Tab-separated table of C-alpha atoms and ligand atoms in Angstrom:
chain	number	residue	atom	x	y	z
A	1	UNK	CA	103.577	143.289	38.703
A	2	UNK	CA	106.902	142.444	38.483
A	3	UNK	CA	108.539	139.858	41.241
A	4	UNK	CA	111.621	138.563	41.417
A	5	UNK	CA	110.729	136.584	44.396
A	6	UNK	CA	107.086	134.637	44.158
A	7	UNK	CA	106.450	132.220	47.402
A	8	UNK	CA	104.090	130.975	45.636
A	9	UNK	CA	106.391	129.444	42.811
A	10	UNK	CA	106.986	126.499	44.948
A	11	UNK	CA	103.335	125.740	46.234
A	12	UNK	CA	102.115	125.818	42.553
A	13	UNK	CA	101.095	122.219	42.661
A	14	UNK	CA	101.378	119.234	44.771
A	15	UNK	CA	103.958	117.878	43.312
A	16	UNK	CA	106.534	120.731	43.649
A	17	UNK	CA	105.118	121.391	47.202
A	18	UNK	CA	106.165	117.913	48.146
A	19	UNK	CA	109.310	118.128	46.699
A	20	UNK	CA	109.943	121.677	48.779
A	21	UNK	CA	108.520	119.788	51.957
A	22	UNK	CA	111.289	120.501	54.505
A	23	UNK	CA	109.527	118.242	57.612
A	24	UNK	CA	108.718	114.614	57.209
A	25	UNK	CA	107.030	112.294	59.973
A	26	UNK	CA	108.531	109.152	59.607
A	27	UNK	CA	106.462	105.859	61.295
A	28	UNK	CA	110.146	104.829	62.124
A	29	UNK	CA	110.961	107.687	64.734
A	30	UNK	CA	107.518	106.980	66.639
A	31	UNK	CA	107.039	105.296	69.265
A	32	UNK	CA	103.792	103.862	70.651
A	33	UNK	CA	102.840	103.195	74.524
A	34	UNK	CA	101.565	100.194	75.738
A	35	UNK	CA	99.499	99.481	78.808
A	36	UNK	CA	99.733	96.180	80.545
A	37	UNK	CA	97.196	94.564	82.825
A	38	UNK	CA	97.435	91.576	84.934
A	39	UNK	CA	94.785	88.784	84.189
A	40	UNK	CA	93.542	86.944	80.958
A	41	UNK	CA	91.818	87.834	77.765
A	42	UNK	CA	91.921	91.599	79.136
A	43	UNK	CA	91.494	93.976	75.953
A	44	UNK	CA	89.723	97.323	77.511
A	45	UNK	CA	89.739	100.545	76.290
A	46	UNK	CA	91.013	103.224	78.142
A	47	UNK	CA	88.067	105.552	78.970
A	48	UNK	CA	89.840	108.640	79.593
A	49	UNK	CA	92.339	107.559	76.557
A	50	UNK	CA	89.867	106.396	73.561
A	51	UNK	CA	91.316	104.547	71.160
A	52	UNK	CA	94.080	103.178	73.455
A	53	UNK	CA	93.730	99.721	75.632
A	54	UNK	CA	94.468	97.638	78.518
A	55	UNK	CA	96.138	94.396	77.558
A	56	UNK	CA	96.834	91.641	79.434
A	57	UNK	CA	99.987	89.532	78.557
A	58	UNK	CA	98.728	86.641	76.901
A	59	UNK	CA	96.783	89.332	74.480
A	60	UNK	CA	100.446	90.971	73.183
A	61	UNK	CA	101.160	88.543	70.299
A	62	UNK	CA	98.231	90.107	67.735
A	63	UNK	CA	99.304	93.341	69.160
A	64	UNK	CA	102.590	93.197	68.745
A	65	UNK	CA	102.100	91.374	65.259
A	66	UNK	CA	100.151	94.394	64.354
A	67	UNK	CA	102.525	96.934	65.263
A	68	UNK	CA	105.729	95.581	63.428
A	69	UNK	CA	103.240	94.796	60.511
A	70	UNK	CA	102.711	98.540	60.817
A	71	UNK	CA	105.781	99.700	60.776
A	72	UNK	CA	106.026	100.815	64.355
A	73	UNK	CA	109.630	100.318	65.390
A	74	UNK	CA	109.375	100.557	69.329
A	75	UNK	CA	106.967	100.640	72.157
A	76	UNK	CA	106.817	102.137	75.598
A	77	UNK	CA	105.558	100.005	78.310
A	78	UNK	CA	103.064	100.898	81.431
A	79	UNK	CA	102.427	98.872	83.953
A	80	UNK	CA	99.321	98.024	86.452
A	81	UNK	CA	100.275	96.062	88.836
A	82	UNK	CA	98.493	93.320	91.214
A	83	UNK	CA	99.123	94.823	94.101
A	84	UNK	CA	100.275	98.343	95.526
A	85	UNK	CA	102.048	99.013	98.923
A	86	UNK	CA	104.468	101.580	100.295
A	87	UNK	CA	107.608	100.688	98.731
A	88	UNK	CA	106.331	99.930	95.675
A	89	UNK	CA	107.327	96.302	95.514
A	90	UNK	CA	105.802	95.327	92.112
A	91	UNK	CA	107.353	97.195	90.598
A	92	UNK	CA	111.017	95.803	90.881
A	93	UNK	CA	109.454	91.965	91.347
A	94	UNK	CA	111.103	89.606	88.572
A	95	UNK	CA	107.377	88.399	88.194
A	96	UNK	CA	106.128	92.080	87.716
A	97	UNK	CA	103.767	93.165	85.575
A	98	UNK	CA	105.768	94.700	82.709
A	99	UNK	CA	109.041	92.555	83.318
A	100	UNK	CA	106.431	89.873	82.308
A	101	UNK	CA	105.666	91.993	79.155
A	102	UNK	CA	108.905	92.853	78.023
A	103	UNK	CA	109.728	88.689	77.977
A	104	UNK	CA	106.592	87.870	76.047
A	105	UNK	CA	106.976	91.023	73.508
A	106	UNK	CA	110.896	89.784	73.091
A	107	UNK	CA	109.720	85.635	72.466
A	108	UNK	CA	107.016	87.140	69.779
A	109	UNK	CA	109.487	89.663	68.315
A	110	UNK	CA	113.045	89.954	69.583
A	111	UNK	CA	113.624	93.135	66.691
A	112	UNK	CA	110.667	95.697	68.064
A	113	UNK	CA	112.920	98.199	70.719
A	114	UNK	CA	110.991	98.055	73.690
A	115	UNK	CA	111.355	101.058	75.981
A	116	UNK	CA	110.231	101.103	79.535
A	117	UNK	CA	108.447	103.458	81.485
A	118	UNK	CA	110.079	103.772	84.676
A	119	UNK	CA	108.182	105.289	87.723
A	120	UNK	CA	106.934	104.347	91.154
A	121	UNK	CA	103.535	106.102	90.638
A	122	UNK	CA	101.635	102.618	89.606
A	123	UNK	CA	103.074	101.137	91.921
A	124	UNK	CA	102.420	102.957	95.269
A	125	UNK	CA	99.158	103.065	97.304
A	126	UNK	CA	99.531	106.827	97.232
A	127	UNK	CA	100.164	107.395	93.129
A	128	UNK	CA	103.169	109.815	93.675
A	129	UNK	CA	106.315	109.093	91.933
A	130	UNK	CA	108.202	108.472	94.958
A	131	UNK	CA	108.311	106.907	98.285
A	132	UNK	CA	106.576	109.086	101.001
A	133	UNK	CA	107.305	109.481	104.755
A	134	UNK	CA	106.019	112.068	106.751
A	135	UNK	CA	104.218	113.749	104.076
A	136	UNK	CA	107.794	114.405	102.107
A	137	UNK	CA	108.690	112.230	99.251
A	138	UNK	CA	112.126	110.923	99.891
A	139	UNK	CA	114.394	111.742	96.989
A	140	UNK	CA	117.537	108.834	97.690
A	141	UNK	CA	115.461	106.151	98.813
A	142	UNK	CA	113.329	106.909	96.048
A	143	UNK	CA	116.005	106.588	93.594
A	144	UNK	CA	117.423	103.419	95.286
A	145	UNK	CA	114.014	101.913	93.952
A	146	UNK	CA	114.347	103.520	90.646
A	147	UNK	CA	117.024	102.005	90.033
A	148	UNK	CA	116.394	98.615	90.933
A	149	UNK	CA	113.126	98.896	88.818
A	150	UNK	CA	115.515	100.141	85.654
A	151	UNK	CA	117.345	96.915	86.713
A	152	UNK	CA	114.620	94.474	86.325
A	153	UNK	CA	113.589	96.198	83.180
A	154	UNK	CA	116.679	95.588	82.245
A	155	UNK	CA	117.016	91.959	83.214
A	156	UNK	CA	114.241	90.994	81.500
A	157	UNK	CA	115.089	92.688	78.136
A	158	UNK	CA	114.535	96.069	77.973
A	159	UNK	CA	116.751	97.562	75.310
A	160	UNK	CA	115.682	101.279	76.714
A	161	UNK	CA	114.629	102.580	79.824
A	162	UNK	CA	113.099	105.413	80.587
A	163	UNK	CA	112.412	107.024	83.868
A	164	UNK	CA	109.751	109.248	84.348
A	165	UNK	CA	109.843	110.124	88.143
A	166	UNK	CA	112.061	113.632	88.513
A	167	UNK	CA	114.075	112.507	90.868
A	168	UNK	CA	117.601	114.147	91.602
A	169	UNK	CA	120.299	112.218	90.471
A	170	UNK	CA	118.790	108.731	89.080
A	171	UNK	CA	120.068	108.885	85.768
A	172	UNK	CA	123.531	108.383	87.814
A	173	UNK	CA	122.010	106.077	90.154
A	174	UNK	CA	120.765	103.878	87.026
A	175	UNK	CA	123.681	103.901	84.648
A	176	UNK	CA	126.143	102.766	87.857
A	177	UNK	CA	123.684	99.687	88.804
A	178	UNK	CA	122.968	99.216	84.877
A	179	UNK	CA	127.084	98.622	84.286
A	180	UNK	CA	127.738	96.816	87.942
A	181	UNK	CA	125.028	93.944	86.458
A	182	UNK	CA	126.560	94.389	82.536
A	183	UNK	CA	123.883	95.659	80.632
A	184	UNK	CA	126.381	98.493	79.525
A	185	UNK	CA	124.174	98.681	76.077
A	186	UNK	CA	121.420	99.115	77.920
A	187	UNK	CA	120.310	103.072	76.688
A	188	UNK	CA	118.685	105.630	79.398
A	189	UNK	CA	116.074	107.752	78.323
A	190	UNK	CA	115.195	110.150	80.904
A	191	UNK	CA	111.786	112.245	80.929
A	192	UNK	CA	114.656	115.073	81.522
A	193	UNK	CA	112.313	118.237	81.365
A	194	UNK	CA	108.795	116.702	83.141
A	195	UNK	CA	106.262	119.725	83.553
A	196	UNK	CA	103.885	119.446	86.620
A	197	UNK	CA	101.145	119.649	83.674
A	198	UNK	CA	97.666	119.597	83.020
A	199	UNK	CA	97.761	117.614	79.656
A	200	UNK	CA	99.598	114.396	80.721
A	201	UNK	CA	98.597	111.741	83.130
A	202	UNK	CA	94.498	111.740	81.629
A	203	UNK	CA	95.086	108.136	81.549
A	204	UNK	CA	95.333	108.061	85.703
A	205	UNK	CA	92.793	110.740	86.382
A	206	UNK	CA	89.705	107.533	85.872
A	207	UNK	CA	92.284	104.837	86.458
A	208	UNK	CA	92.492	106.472	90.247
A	209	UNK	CA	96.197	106.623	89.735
A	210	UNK	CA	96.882	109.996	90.128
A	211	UNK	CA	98.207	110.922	93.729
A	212	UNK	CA	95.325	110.717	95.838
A	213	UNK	CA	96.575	113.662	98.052
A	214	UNK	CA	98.736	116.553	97.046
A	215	UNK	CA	100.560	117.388	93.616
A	216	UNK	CA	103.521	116.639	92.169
A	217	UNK	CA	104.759	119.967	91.795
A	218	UNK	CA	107.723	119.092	94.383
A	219	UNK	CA	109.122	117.180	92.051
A	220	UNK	CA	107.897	118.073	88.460
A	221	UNK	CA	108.899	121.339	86.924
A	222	UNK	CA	106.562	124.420	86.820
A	223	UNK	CA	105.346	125.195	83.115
A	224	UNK	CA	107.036	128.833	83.764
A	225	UNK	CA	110.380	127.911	83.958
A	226	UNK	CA	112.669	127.608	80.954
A	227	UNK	CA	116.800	127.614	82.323
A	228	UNK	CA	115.388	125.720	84.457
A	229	UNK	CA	114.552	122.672	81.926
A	230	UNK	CA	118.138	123.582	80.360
A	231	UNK	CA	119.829	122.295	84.142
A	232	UNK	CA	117.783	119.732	84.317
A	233	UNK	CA	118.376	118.342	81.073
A	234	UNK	CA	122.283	118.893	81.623
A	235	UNK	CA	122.262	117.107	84.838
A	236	UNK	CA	120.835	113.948	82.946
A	237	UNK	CA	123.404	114.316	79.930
A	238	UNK	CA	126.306	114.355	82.687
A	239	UNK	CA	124.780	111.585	84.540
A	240	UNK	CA	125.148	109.400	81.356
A	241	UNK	CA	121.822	110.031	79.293
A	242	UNK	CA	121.429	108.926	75.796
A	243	UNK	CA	118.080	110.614	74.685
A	244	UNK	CA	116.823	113.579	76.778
A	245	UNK	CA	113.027	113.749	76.480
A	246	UNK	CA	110.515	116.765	76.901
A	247	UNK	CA	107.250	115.729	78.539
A	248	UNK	CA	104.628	117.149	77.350
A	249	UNK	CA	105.694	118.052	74.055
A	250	UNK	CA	103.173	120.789	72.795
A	251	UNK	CA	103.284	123.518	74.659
A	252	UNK	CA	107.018	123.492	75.237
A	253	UNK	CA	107.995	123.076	71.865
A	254	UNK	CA	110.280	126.143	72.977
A	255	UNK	CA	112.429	123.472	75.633
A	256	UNK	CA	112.357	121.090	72.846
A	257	UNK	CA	114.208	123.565	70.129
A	258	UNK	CA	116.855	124.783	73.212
A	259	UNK	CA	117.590	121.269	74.216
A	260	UNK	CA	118.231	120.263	69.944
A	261	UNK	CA	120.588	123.455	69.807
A	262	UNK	CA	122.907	122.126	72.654
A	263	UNK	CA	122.965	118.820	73.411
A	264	UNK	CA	124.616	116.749	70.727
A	265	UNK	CA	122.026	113.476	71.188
A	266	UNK	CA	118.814	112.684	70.162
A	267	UNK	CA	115.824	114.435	71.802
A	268	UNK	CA	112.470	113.015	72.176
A	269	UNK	CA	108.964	114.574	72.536
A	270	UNK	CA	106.215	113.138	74.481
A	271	UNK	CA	103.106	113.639	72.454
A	272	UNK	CA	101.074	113.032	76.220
A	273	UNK	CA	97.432	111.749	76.626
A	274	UNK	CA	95.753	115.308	76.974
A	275	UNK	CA	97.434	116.679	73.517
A	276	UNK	CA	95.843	113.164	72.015
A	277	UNK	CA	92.909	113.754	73.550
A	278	UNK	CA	91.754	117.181	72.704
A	279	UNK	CA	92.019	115.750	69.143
A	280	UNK	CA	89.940	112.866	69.599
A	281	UNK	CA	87.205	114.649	71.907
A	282	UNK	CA	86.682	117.733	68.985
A	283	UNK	CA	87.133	115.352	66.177
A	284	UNK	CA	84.196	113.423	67.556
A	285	UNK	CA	82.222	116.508	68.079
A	286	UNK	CA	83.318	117.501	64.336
A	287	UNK	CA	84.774	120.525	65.573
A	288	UNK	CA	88.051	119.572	64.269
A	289	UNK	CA	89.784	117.061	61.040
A	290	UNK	CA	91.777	114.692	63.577
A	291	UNK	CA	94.303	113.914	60.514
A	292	UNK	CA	94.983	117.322	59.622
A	293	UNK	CA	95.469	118.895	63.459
A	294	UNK	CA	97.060	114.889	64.611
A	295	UNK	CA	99.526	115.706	61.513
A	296	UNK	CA	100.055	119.368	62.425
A	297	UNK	CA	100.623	118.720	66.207
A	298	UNK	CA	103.302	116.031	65.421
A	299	UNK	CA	105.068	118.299	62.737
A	300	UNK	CA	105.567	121.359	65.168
A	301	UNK	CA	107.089	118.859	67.632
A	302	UNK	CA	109.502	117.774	64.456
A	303	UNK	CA	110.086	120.735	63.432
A	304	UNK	CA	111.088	122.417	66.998
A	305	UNK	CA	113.601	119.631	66.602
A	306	UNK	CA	112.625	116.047	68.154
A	307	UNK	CA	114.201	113.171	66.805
A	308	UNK	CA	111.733	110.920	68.183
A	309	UNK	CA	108.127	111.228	69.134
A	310	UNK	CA	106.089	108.812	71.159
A	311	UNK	CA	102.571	109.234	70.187
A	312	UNK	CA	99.348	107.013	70.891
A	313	UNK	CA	98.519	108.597	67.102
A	314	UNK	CA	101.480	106.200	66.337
A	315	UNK	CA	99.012	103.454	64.591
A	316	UNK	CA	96.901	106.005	63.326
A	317	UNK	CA	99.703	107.687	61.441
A	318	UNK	CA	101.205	104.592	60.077
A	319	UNK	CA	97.383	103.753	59.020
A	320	UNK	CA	97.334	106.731	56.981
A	321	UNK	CA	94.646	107.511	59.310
A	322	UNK	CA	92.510	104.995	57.457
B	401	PBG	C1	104.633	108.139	85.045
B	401	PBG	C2	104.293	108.758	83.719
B	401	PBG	C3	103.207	109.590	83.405
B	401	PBG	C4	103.334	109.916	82.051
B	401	PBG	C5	104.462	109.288	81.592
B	401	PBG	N1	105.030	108.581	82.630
B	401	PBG	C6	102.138	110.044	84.280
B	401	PBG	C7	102.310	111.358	84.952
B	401	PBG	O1	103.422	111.678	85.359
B	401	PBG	O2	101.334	112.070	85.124
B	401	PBG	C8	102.424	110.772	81.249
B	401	PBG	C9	102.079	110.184	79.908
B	401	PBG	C10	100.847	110.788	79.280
B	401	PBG	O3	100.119	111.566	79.927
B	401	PBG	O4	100.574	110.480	78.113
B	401	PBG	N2	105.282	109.039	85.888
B	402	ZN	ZN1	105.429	108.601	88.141
């Protein structure tokens, strides 16, 4: 049979199929989240998250030693805070859980970005991402908190922020009370396009974080929508965003190719706790190779176009997956 065109021809061997590889994961686009704890000697492991811990503060230097010697070049912070109340106080205290974190992580190693999850959720009695009164979750007043949370990030050395809560207009609200206070080089990395979604959040569903009454569908966007995610994500770049992220990542790998086609910045994927988790829970039943599908999951998400990928496979992949 005569071809002129064989596909084959360039997946003869390994060596020709690597050099035809058009996708590479890189350990130095990843970024890996980090959960902090108040207390001492706190190292726990996440039950709904395997693999993934609770640290307290005076645990980050091995931690953090471990992740530069990896490779990793930035984290994302999470906080759990002493206390919870209605305005969600800890969260914007100077003396604050992660604003604590972000200090000791910059005295162990001042070159490891650290990004900050920014959100009320942790932080209020109820778990929603806002403040609540009346049953409605106030969207200015909310924002107003945002903000100063961003601030203290900020303050304390965050070189990114990223907030997570869907509020209208906080990007805005950020950026202004970012430059009044001069931390003008301070970047903003909105979760631009967050789906209401079963697949993120597993880490809250044991921790009792998740809002103990209603959803967060008034805020979040619904997994149908598509032009919507395209507004949303416009809104943010207007407002003064400097990475738009998709949250979750797999199953709107579709959001993340639109958003690489028009908006001239990076975009980052959130490879959430469900998408990690499947993996773990049938690679432990040895329904499934967790390198293989972890590798897979992360190229589609590189492929559909994300510059950046925070992943808790993030030590895993620089590992070589042992
Ligand atoms: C806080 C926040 C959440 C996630 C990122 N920031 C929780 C949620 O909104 O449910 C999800 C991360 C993950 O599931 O891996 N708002
Ligand atoms: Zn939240």
């Amino acid at each position: 049979m005569k071809l002129i065109h064989r596909g084959r021809r360039l997946r003869v061997n390994n060596g020709v199929r690597e050099l035809a590889k058009e996708t590479i994961i890189s350990i130095k686009n990843l970024i890996y989240p980090l959960f902090i704890v108040e207390g001492e000697n706190v190292k726990s492991e996440i039950p709904s998250l395997q693999g993934q811990y609770h640290l307290s503060v005076d645990m980050l230097k091995d931690e953090i030693e471990e992740i530069k010697d990896l490779g990793i070049p930035a984290v994302i912070l999470y906080g759990l805070p002493e206390y919870n109340d209605q305005l969600a106080t800890s969260a914007y205290d100077e003396n604050g859980i992660v604003q604590k974190a972000i200090r000791k992580i910059k005295e162990i190693n001042e070159s490891l970005v650290v990004i900050t999850d920014v959100c009320l959720c942790q932080y209020t009695e109820h778990g929603h991402c806002g403040i609540i009164e009346d049953g409605q979750i106030l969207n200015d007043l909310s924002v107003k908190l945002i903000s100063k949370t961003a601030l203290s990030h900020a303050k304390a050395g965050a070189d990114i922020v990223a907030p997570s809560d869907m509020m209208d207009g906080r990007v805005k609200a950020i950026r202004e009370i970012l430059d009044e206070e001069d931390f003008e080089y301070t970047s903003i990395m909105p979760f631009s396009v967050k789906y209401a979604s079963g697949f993120s959040g597993q880490f809250r569903i044991v921790e009792d974080y998740s809002p103990s009454s209603g959803d967060r569908k008034s805020y979040q966007m619904d997994p149908a929508n598509s032009n919507e995610a395209i507004k949303e994500a416009e809104l943010d770049y207007q407002e003064g965003a400097d990475i738009l992220l998709v949250s979750p990542a797999l199953s709107y790998l579709d959001i993340i190719y639109k958003l690489k086609q028009k908006f001239n910045c990076p975009i980052a994927a959130y490879n959430v706790s469900g998408e990690y988790m499947m993996i773990k829970a049938a690679a432990e039943k040895g329904l499934i190779d967790e390198q293989t599908a972890a590798m897979e999951m992360l190229l589609s998400m590189k492929r559909a176009g994300a510059d950046l990928i925070v992943t808790y496979f993030a030590k895993d992949m620089a590992r070589g997956f042992n």
